[in-house]
Coordinates of C-alpha atoms and ligand atoms in Angstrom, one line a residue:
Chain H
M1 CA -27.6 -14.8 31.4
T2 CA -28.5 -13.7 27.9
A3 CA -28.5 -10.1 26.6
L4 CA -32.3 -10.3 26.4
E5 CA -32.6 -11.4 30.1
K6 CA -30.3 -8.6 31.1
N7 CA -32.5 -6.1 29.3
I8 CA -35.6 -7.5 30.9
L9 CA -33.9 -7.2 34.3
D10 CA -33.0 -3.6 33.7
I11 CA -36.6 -2.8 33.0
L12 CA -37.9 -4.8 35.9
T13 CA -35.5 -3.3 38.4
E14 CA -36.8 0.1 37.3
D15 CA -40.5 -0.9 37.6
A16 CA -41.3 -4.4 38.8
R17 CA -45.0 -4.0 38.0
I18 CA -44.6 -3.4 34.3
T19 CA -46.4 -6.0 32.2
P20 CA -44.6 -8.6 30.0
K21 CA -46.5 -7.1 27.1
K22 CA -45.0 -3.7 27.6
I23 CA -41.5 -5.2 28.1
A24 CA -42.0 -7.1 24.9
A25 CA -42.9 -3.8 23.1
M26 CA -39.9 -2.0 24.5
L27 CA -37.5 -4.7 23.4
S28 CA -39.2 -5.6 20.1
V29 CA -39.6 -9.3 21.1
D30 CA -42.5 -11.6 21.5
E31 CA -44.6 -11.4 24.7
N32 CA -44.3 -15.1 25.3
E33 CA -40.6 -14.9 25.0
V34 CA -40.6 -12.3 27.8
K35 CA -42.8 -14.5 30.0
T36 CA -40.7 -17.5 29.5
R37 CA -37.5 -15.6 30.4
I38 CA -39.0 -14.1 33.5
A39 CA -40.3 -17.5 34.6
R40 CA -36.9 -19.0 34.0
M41 CA -35.2 -16.3 36.0
E42 CA -37.7 -16.7 38.8
K43 CA -37.2 -20.4 38.9
T44 CA -33.4 -20.2 38.9
G45 CA -33.4 -17.6 41.6
V46 CA -32.0 -14.8 39.5
I47 CA -35.2 -12.9 40.4
V48 CA -35.5 -13.3 44.1
K49 CA -38.7 -11.4 44.8
Y50 CA -40.8 -8.4 43.7
T51 CA -41.2 -5.8 46.3
A52 CA -42.0 -2.2 46.9
I53 CA -39.5 0.4 48.0
V54 CA -41.1 2.2 51.0
N55 CA -39.9 5.5 52.3
D56 CA -40.8 4.9 56.0
E57 CA -40.4 8.6 56.8
A58 CA -43.0 9.6 54.2
A59 CA -45.2 6.6 55.2
D60 CA -45.1 7.8 58.8
E61 CA -44.2 4.3 59.7
S62 CA -42.3 4.1 63.0
V63 CA -39.8 1.4 62.4
V64 CA -36.3 1.3 63.7
E65 CA -33.5 0.0 61.5
A66 CA -30.0 -0.8 62.6
L67 CA -26.8 -2.0 61.0
I68 CA -25.0 -4.5 63.3
E69 CA -21.4 -5.2 62.7
V70 CA -20.6 -8.7 63.9
K71 CA -17.2 -10.2 64.6
V72 CA -17.2 -13.9 64.4
T73 CA -14.7 -16.7 64.9
P74 CA -15.2 -18.9 61.8
K75 CA -16.0 -22.5 62.5
K76 CA -14.0 -25.4 61.1
K77 CA -15.4 -26.7 57.8
E78 CA -18.4 -24.4 57.5
G79 CA -16.5 -21.1 58.0
F80 CA -18.9 -18.2 58.4
D81 CA -21.8 -19.9 56.6
G82 CA -23.3 -21.7 59.5
I83 CA -23.7 -18.7 61.8
A84 CA -24.6 -16.3 58.9
K85 CA -27.5 -18.6 57.9
Q86 CA -28.7 -18.9 61.5
I87 CA -28.8 -15.1 61.9
A88 CA -30.5 -14.8 58.5
A89 CA -33.3 -17.0 59.7
F90 CA -34.7 -14.4 62.1
P91 CA -37.6 -12.5 60.5
E92 CA -36.4 -9.2 62.0
V93 CA -33.2 -9.6 59.9
K94 CA -33.5 -7.9 56.5
S95 CA -30.1 -8.6 55.1
V96 CA -26.9 -10.4 56.0
Y97 CA -23.7 -9.8 54.2
L98 CA -20.2 -11.3 54.7
M99 CA -17.8 -8.4 54.6
S100 CA -14.1 -7.8 54.1
G101 CA -12.4 -5.5 56.6
A102 CA -12.7 -4.8 60.3
Y103 CA -15.7 -7.0 60.9
D104 CA -17.2 -10.1 59.4
L105 CA -21.0 -10.0 59.1
A106 CA -23.1 -6.9 58.3
V107 CA -26.6 -7.5 59.6
L108 CA -29.4 -5.2 58.8
I109 CA -32.3 -5.5 61.1
E110 CA -35.7 -3.8 61.4
D111 CA -37.9 -3.7 64.4
R112 CA -40.6 -1.6 66.1
S113 CA -38.5 0.2 68.6
L114 CA -35.0 0.9 69.9
Q115 CA -35.6 -1.5 72.8
Q116 CA -36.6 -4.3 70.5
V117 CA -33.4 -3.9 68.5
A118 CA -31.3 -3.7 71.6
R119 CA -32.9 -6.9 73.0
F120 CA -32.5 -8.7 69.7
V121 CA -28.8 -7.9 69.6
S122 CA -28.1 -8.8 73.2
E123 CA -30.3 -11.8 73.5
R124 CA -30.1 -13.3 70.0
I125 CA -26.9 -12.4 68.2
S126 CA -24.5 -11.9 71.0
T127 CA -25.3 -15.3 72.5
F128 CA -24.3 -17.3 69.4
D129 CA -21.4 -19.4 69.9
G130 CA -18.5 -17.9 67.9
V131 CA -19.7 -14.3 68.1
I132 CA -16.8 -12.2 69.5
S133 CA -18.4 -8.8 69.5
T134 CA -21.1 -6.6 68.0
A135 CA -21.5 -2.9 67.2
T136 CA -24.9 -1.6 66.6
H137 CA -25.5 1.5 64.4
F138 CA -29.0 2.9 64.2
L139 CA -30.2 4.4 60.8
L140 CA -31.2 8.0 61.2
K141 CA -32.3 9.1 57.7
K142 CA -32.4 7.5 54.3
Y143 CA -31.2 9.6 51.4
K144 CA -31.2 7.0 48.8
I145 CA -32.8 3.6 48.8
E146 CA -32.1 0.9 46.2
G147 CA -30.7 3.4 43.7
T148 CA -33.6 5.8 44.2
V149 CA -33.1 9.1 45.8
T150 CA -35.9 9.6 48.4
E151 CA -36.4 13.3 48.2
R152 CA -36.8 13.5 44.5
E153 CA -34.5 15.9 42.8
D154 CA -35.4 14.5 39.4
A155 CA -39.2 15.1 39.5
D156 CA -40.3 16.3 36.1
N157 CA -40.1 20.0 36.2
R158 CA -39.9 20.6 32.5
I159 CA -42.3 23.2 31.2
L160 CA -43.7 23.5 27.7
V161 CA -41.4 25.7 25.7
Q162 CA -41.1 25.7 22.0
A163 CA -38.6 23.0 21.4
Chain V
M1 CA -46.9 58.5 19.9
R2 CA -45.0 56.7 17.2
D3 CA -45.2 52.9 16.8
F4 CA -41.9 51.9 18.1
V5 CA -42.0 48.3 17.1
N6 CA -40.0 47.2 14.1
Q7 CA -42.2 45.9 11.3
K8 CA -40.4 42.6 10.9
A9 CA -40.7 41.8 14.5
K10 CA -44.3 42.8 14.5
L11 CA -45.2 40.7 11.5
L12 CA -43.5 37.5 12.9
Q13 CA -46.1 34.8 13.1
P14 CA -47.0 34.3 16.7
S15 CA -46.6 30.6 17.0
G16 CA -49.8 28.5 17.0
I17 CA -48.1 26.1 19.4
R18 CA -47.9 28.8 22.1
K19 CA -51.7 29.2 22.3
F20 CA -52.0 25.5 22.6
F21 CA -49.4 25.2 25.3
D22 CA -51.3 27.8 27.3
I23 CA -54.3 25.5 27.4
V24 CA -52.1 22.6 28.4
R25 CA -50.7 24.6 31.3
E26 CA -54.2 25.3 32.5
T27 CA -55.3 21.7 32.2
E28 CA -54.7 20.1 35.6
G29 CA -53.3 16.6 35.6
A30 CA -52.5 16.6 31.9
I31 CA -50.0 14.1 30.7
S32 CA -47.7 15.9 28.4
L33 CA -46.0 14.3 25.4
G34 CA -45.3 17.7 24.2
V35 CA -42.0 18.5 25.8
G36 CA -39.0 18.7 23.4
E37 CA -36.2 18.0 25.9
P38 CA -34.7 15.0 27.6
D39 CA -36.4 13.8 30.7
F40 CA -33.1 13.1 32.3
V41 CA -31.5 15.5 34.7
T42 CA -28.0 16.5 33.8
P43 CA -25.7 13.7 35.1
W44 CA -24.4 14.5 38.6
K45 CA -20.7 14.6 37.6
V46 CA -21.4 17.4 35.2
R47 CA -23.4 19.3 37.8
A48 CA -20.7 18.7 40.3
A49 CA -18.1 20.1 38.0
A50 CA -20.1 23.3 37.5
I51 CA -20.4 23.6 41.3
T52 CA -16.7 23.2 41.7
S53 CA -16.0 25.9 39.1
L54 CA -18.2 28.3 41.1
Q55 CA -16.4 27.4 44.4
R56 CA -13.1 28.2 42.7
G57 CA -14.5 31.6 41.8
Y58 CA -14.8 31.1 38.0
T59 CA -17.5 33.7 37.6
Q60 CA -16.0 35.9 34.9
Y61 CA -16.4 36.4 31.1
T62 CA -14.4 33.9 29.1
G63 CA -12.8 34.6 25.7
N64 CA -15.4 35.4 23.1
R65 CA -14.9 32.1 21.4
G66 CA -15.1 30.1 24.6
I67 CA -12.7 28.4 27.0
P68 CA -9.8 27.0 25.0
A69 CA -9.9 23.6 26.7
L70 CA -13.5 23.3 25.7
L71 CA -12.8 24.2 22.1
E72 CA -10.0 21.5 22.1
L73 CA -12.4 18.9 23.5
I74 CA -15.1 19.7 21.0
S75 CA -12.6 19.4 18.2
R76 CA -11.5 16.0 19.5
Y77 CA -15.1 14.9 20.1
L78 CA -16.2 15.8 16.6
S79 CA -13.3 13.9 15.2
E80 CA -13.7 10.8 17.2
R81 CA -17.4 10.5 17.3
F82 CA -18.3 11.8 13.8
A83 CA -15.1 11.8 11.8
L84 CA -15.3 15.6 11.3
D85 CA -12.1 17.7 11.2
Y86 CA -12.5 21.1 12.8
D87 CA -9.7 23.1 14.1
P88 CA -10.5 24.7 17.5
K89 CA -9.7 28.0 15.9
H90 CA -12.9 27.7 13.9
I91 CA -15.2 26.5 16.6
L92 CA -17.4 29.0 18.4
I93 CA -19.2 28.3 21.7
T94 CA -22.7 29.7 21.5
V95 CA -25.7 30.1 23.8
G96 CA -27.4 26.9 22.7
G97 CA -27.7 25.7 19.2
S98 CA -30.3 28.4 19.0
E99 CA -27.8 31.2 18.9
A100 CA -25.7 29.3 16.4
I101 CA -28.7 29.1 14.0
D102 CA -29.3 32.8 14.4
L103 CA -25.6 33.6 13.9
A104 CA -25.3 31.5 10.7
L105 CA -28.3 33.2 9.1
R106 CA -27.3 36.7 10.1
A107 CA -23.8 36.2 9.0
C108 CA -24.7 34.9 5.5
V109 CA -28.1 35.9 4.3
E110 CA -28.7 39.1 2.3
R111 CA -32.0 40.9 2.0
G112 CA -34.4 38.9 -0.2
E113 CA -32.3 35.8 -0.5
E114 CA -34.1 32.6 -0.1
V115 CA -33.3 29.9 2.5
L116 CA -34.7 26.5 1.9
I117 CA -36.2 24.7 4.9
P118 CA -37.2 21.0 4.5
D119 CA -40.7 20.9 6.0
P120 CA -41.9 19.8 8.6
A121 CA -39.1 21.5 10.5
Y122 CA -38.0 22.8 13.9
V123 CA -40.0 25.9 14.7
S124 CA -37.2 28.5 14.9
Y125 CA -35.8 28.4 11.4
S126 CA -38.4 30.2 9.5
P127 CA -38.8 33.2 11.9
L128 CA -35.0 33.5 12.2
V129 CA -34.6 33.6 8.4
T130 CA -37.2 36.4 8.3
L131 CA -35.4 38.3 11.0
A132 CA -32.2 38.0 8.9
D133 CA -34.1 39.7 6.0
G134 CA -34.1 36.4 4.1
V135 CA -37.1 34.6 2.7
P136 CA -37.9 31.1 4.1
V137 CA -38.9 28.6 1.5
Q138 CA -40.5 25.4 2.5
V139 CA -39.4 22.2 0.8
E140 CA -41.8 19.3 1.3
C141 CA -40.5 16.1 2.9
R142 CA -43.1 13.4 2.5
E143 CA -44.0 10.6 4.8
E144 CA -43.8 8.1 2.0
D145 CA -40.2 9.1 1.5
N146 CA -39.5 8.5 5.2
F147 CA -39.5 12.3 5.6
V148 CA -36.1 12.4 3.9
L149 CA -35.3 15.4 1.6
K150 CA -35.5 14.2 -2.0
P151 CA -33.1 15.7 -4.5
E152 CA -35.9 16.3 -7.1
Y153 CA -37.9 18.3 -4.5
L154 CA -34.8 20.2 -3.6
E155 CA -34.0 20.9 -7.2
R156 CA -37.5 22.1 -7.9
A157 CA -37.4 24.6 -5.0
I158 CA -34.2 26.3 -6.1
T159 CA -34.4 29.7 -7.8
E160 CA -31.7 32.2 -8.6
K161 CA -32.4 33.8 -5.3
T162 CA -31.6 30.7 -3.3
K163 CA -28.7 31.1 -1.0
A164 CA -28.7 28.4 1.6
I165 CA -30.5 25.3 2.9
I166 CA -31.0 24.2 6.5
L167 CA -30.7 20.5 7.2
T168 CA -31.8 18.9 10.4
Y169 CA -31.0 15.2 10.6
P170 CA -31.9 13.5 12.9
N171 CA -35.0 15.5 12.6
N172 CA -37.3 17.3 14.9
P173 CA -40.3 16.7 14.6
T174 CA -40.2 13.6 12.4
G175 CA -37.4 11.6 13.8
A176 CA -36.1 11.0 10.3
I177 CA -32.4 10.5 9.5
M178 CA -30.5 10.7 6.2
T179 CA -28.1 8.0 5.2
K180 CA -24.7 8.7 3.5
E181 CA -26.1 7.8 0.1
E182 CA -29.1 10.0 0.5
L183 CA -26.9 12.9 1.7
E184 CA -24.6 12.4 -1.3
K185 CA -27.5 13.0 -3.7
I186 CA -28.5 16.2 -1.9
A187 CA -24.8 17.3 -1.8
A188 CA -24.6 17.0 -5.6
V189 CA -27.5 19.3 -6.0
I190 CA -26.1 21.7 -3.5
V191 CA -22.7 21.9 -5.2
K192 CA -24.3 22.2 -8.6
H193 CA -26.3 25.3 -7.5
D194 CA -23.5 26.6 -5.3
L195 CA -25.6 26.7 -2.1
L196 CA -24.6 27.1 1.5
V197 CA -25.5 24.4 4.0
I198 CA -26.6 25.1 7.5
T199 CA -26.7 21.7 9.2
D200 CA -28.3 21.5 12.6
E201 CA -27.1 18.2 14.1
I202 CA -28.1 18.7 17.6
Y203 CA -29.6 15.2 17.8
A204 CA -26.5 13.5 16.2
E205 CA -25.9 11.2 19.2
L206 CA -29.5 10.0 19.2
T207 CA -29.9 7.5 16.4
Y208 CA -31.2 4.0 16.7
G209 CA -29.6 1.4 14.5
K210 CA -27.8 3.4 11.9
K211 CA -24.9 5.6 13.0
H212 CA -25.2 9.3 12.3
V213 CA -23.5 10.6 9.2
S214 CA -22.8 14.3 8.9
I215 CA -23.1 16.1 5.5
A216 CA -20.1 18.2 6.7
G217 CA -17.9 15.1 6.3
L218 CA -18.8 14.5 2.6
P219 CA -16.3 15.5 -0.1
D220 CA -16.4 19.2 -1.1
M221 CA -19.0 20.0 1.6
K222 CA -16.9 21.3 4.5
E223 CA -16.1 24.6 2.7
R224 CA -19.8 25.3 2.2
T225 CA -21.2 24.0 5.4
I226 CA -22.0 25.6 8.8
Y227 CA -22.1 22.8 11.3
I228 CA -24.3 23.4 14.4
S229 CA -24.5 21.2 17.4
G230 CA -24.7 21.4 21.2
F231 CA -25.0 19.7 24.6
S232 CA -28.8 20.1 25.1
K233 CA -30.1 16.8 23.8
A234 CA -27.2 14.3 23.9
F235 CA -26.0 15.3 27.3
A236 CA -29.4 16.3 28.8
M237 CA -28.2 19.9 29.3
T238 CA -31.0 22.0 27.9
G239 CA -31.0 24.6 30.7
W240 CA -27.2 25.2 30.5
R241 CA -27.6 26.8 27.0
M242 CA -24.5 25.2 25.5
G243 CA -24.1 25.0 21.8
Y244 CA -21.4 25.4 19.2
V245 CA -20.9 26.2 15.6
C246 CA -18.1 25.3 13.2
A247 CA -17.6 27.0 9.8
P248 CA -15.2 27.9 7.1
A249 CA -12.8 30.8 8.1
A250 CA -14.6 33.7 6.4
I251 CA -18.0 32.7 7.8
D252 CA -16.6 31.9 11.2
E253 CA -15.1 35.4 11.2
A254 CA -18.4 37.0 10.5
M255 CA -20.3 35.0 13.0
F256 CA -17.6 35.7 15.6
K257 CA -18.1 39.4 15.3
I258 CA -21.9 39.2 15.7
H259 CA -21.4 36.9 18.7
Q260 CA -18.8 39.2 20.2
Y261 CA -21.0 42.3 20.0
G262 CA -24.3 40.7 20.6
I263 CA -23.5 38.1 23.3
M264 CA -19.8 38.5 24.4
C265 CA -19.5 34.9 25.4
A266 CA -21.4 31.9 26.6
P267 CA -21.9 31.5 30.4
I268 CA -18.7 30.3 32.1
T269 CA -20.4 27.9 34.5
S270 CA -22.0 26.1 31.6
Q271 CA -18.7 25.9 29.8
Y272 CA -17.1 24.2 32.7
A273 CA -20.1 21.8 32.9
A274 CA -19.6 21.0 29.2
I275 CA -15.9 20.4 29.7
E276 CA -16.7 17.8 32.3
A277 CA -19.4 16.2 30.1
L278 CA -16.8 15.6 27.3
K279 CA -14.0 14.6 29.6
D280 CA -16.3 12.1 31.3
G281 CA -17.4 10.9 27.9
F282 CA -13.9 10.3 26.7
S283 CA -13.1 8.4 29.9
D284 CA -15.7 5.7 29.3
D285 CA -16.6 5.8 25.6
F286 CA -19.6 8.0 26.3
A287 CA -21.4 5.3 28.3
T288 CA -23.7 7.9 29.9
V289 CA -24.8 9.1 26.5
E290 CA -25.2 5.5 25.3
D291 CA -27.3 4.6 28.4
M292 CA -29.7 7.5 27.8
R293 CA -29.9 6.6 24.1
D294 CA -30.7 3.0 25.0
S295 CA -33.4 4.2 27.3
Y296 CA -35.0 6.4 24.6
D297 CA -34.8 3.4 22.2
K298 CA -36.8 1.2 24.5
R299 CA -39.4 3.8 24.8
R300 CA -39.3 4.4 21.0
K301 CA -40.1 0.8 20.4
F302 CA -42.9 0.9 23.0
V303 CA -44.4 3.9 21.3
L304 CA -44.3 2.4 17.9
H305 CA -45.8 -0.8 19.2
S306 CA -48.6 1.1 21.0
L307 CA -49.3 3.4 18.0
A308 CA -49.8 0.3 15.9
E309 CA -52.0 -1.2 18.5
I310 CA -54.4 1.8 18.8
G311 CA -54.5 2.1 15.0
L312 CA -52.4 5.1 14.2
Q313 CA -50.0 4.8 11.3
C314 CA -46.5 6.0 12.1
F315 CA -43.2 6.3 10.2
E316 CA -40.5 4.6 12.2
P317 CA -38.4 7.3 13.6
Q318 CA -34.6 6.6 13.4
G319 CA -33.4 9.4 15.5
A320 CA -34.1 12.2 18.1
F321 CA -36.9 11.4 20.5
Y322 CA -40.0 12.1 18.6
A323 CA -42.7 10.1 16.8
F324 CA -44.7 11.8 14.2
P325 CA -47.8 9.7 13.6
S326 CA -50.5 10.5 11.1
V327 CA -53.9 10.9 12.7
K328 CA -55.9 10.5 9.5
A329 CA -57.4 7.3 10.9
S330 CA -59.3 9.4 13.5
G331 CA -60.9 11.5 10.8
L332 CA -59.4 14.5 12.4
S333 CA -56.7 17.0 11.4
G334 CA -53.6 17.1 13.6
E335 CA -54.9 20.3 15.2
A336 CA -58.4 19.0 15.9
F337 CA -56.9 15.7 17.2
A338 CA -54.5 17.5 19.6
E339 CA -57.2 19.8 20.8
S340 CA -59.9 17.2 21.4
L341 CA -57.4 14.7 22.9
L342 CA -56.4 17.4 25.4
K343 CA -59.9 18.3 26.2
E344 CA -61.3 14.8 26.5
E345 CA -58.4 12.8 27.8
K346 CA -56.0 15.3 29.1
V347 CA -53.1 14.1 27.0
A348 CA -51.0 16.8 25.2
V349 CA -49.4 16.2 21.9
V350 CA -48.2 18.9 19.5
P351 CA -50.1 19.4 16.2
G352 CA -48.0 18.8 13.2
S353 CA -49.1 22.1 11.7
A354 CA -46.8 23.8 14.3
F355 CA -43.8 22.6 12.2
G356 CA -44.7 24.1 8.9
S357 CA -47.1 23.6 6.0
F358 CA -46.8 19.9 5.4
G359 CA -47.4 18.1 8.6
G360 CA -51.1 19.0 9.1
D361 CA -52.3 15.4 9.3
N362 CA -49.8 14.5 11.9
V363 CA -49.0 15.1 15.6
R364 CA -45.7 15.1 17.3
L365 CA -45.2 13.1 20.5
S366 CA -42.0 13.1 22.5
Y367 CA -41.0 9.8 24.0
A368 CA -38.5 11.6 26.3
T369 CA -41.2 10.9 28.9
S370 CA -41.4 8.3 31.6
M371 CA -42.7 4.8 30.7
Q372 CA -45.5 5.3 33.3
S373 CA -46.7 8.5 31.5
L374 CA -46.3 6.9 28.1
S375 CA -48.3 3.9 29.2
K376 CA -51.1 6.0 30.6
A377 CA -51.1 8.3 27.6
F378 CA -51.5 5.4 25.2
D379 CA -54.4 3.9 27.3
K380 CA -56.1 7.3 27.0
M381 CA -55.4 7.7 23.3
G382 CA -56.7 4.2 22.7
A383 CA -60.0 5.2 24.5
F384 CA -60.1 8.4 22.6
L385 CA -59.8 6.7 19.2
S386 CA -62.2 3.9 20.0
K387 CA -64.9 6.5 20.6
R388 CA -64.3 7.6 17.0
K389 CA -64.6 4.3 15.3
Ligands
PLP1 C1 -33.6 20.8 15.7 C2 -33.3 21.6 16.9 N1 -32.3 22.5 16.8 C3 -32.0 23.4 17.8 C4 -32.6 23.3 19.0 C5 -32.2 24.3 20.1 O1 -31.4 23.7 21.0 P1 -30.5 24.4 22.0 O2 -31.0 24.1 23.4 O3 -29.1 23.9 21.8 O4 -30.7 25.9 21.8 C6 -33.7 22.4 19.2 C7 -34.4 22.3 20.4 O5 -35.4 21.8 20.5 C8 -34.0 21.5 18.1 O6 -35.0 20.6 18.2

């Protein structure tokens, strides 16, 4: 990745809706150059997707999220990849990470209710061949999401003084 | 009953900018590009260090000069970042750069002596000179000279009463900087006329492109220079009120006494925060400062681009976080522009006239403002200007 692309990513990860024109102005480069770079990064998968960070609590959205620790016996040849990909295929699953330490896969899932999550774990994940055990932790409150503190401490509370 | 108020205090010009800010405050939903401080909150590590100092019970006075560890760190910081050589013995921690400016003037200026102020200038200098019984004398800095102080303008302003000159580079409100070569020319005039320099380098960390050069580091200048800086701008620490001043021994001694009797010492909690800011800076080459600077730079470029787009001419600022465009194209004075823009589009900028006699056709806008606000502000300014074409 070039320095320019890194700069573009820095700006986009701060505000994904900013226009190429504004990015171009901020970096003193041509707008078309920015468009080309973004297109390239989209194509090569550097940029996976543009999304909104939602604070469910503020949105009054009743969703339940859980972090499931999964212990797995790795398969010959494919190791953890096969089972990880199968778990990742479920729409309820938001993220799947291979971890070092006491367990193997960290699975973040989101569903409408506690029961739904429980059912998903017992009926879907636990039944996979190779899964040794699971431990489910429900998320209670989010203090910081994707680098952004939810209860904003950094709101602009500057007043006009003579400076 | 007698009139108890001192005449000097009474006659101080109430600032024009205050009245304007009162209107801004009452304008609901106004986007303000008027604020002269970073939009970053002080980095968490620094805040945490202050909290820790409180938990440990550090709530007392410190020595008048400041905490020795902080003086040592500042000495090292000035040496490593700006190649300046100041013994901790001659560094004094002040309540913001603001106190340092006041100390410098009160310690050196005699009644009736003239103090040169390159104009446009930061708003505090002229009133503080007056309070110190001096006479502020404006020296014009022109847009066509990149708002740099020219030796011939300086030479012309000097009389037998001239005692000192205040330099502010990088500059508030223009964003101008001065290169080593430009400073050398000024220094020659200063030495020739045996003047004192009060250099306010509070924005030294915020230059874009060229690295900051201090006049205090030029040959023969240290002994006639009072160097002022602080943590407000570079470390996003305005509310902590942390500044410092370095000066030759005799001046330092005089300032020390005024500080000792008038202030005692700068707040201890803030001093511990400043210690952490510097320690943290040394640990990673001031990455936090550099990151903030990069962020200002992106916005600076955006602002310059947008000003050109809406048809306002602007000198390219090289430092601080202000742009100082001319609004002549609108057919309005800086003041009328600022007032109408606030009324019609609810965008607040500061009229250039607030900064002296020579910026009347300009306005100052601060780009220490979120991209979202800057974007919106420029859309509105564009609309405002197209109505006038
Ligand atoms: C040029 C200049 N000097 C000094 C100050 C005062 O800063 P401090 O917060 O250190 O008192 C300011 C603040 O705006 C400034 O712009």
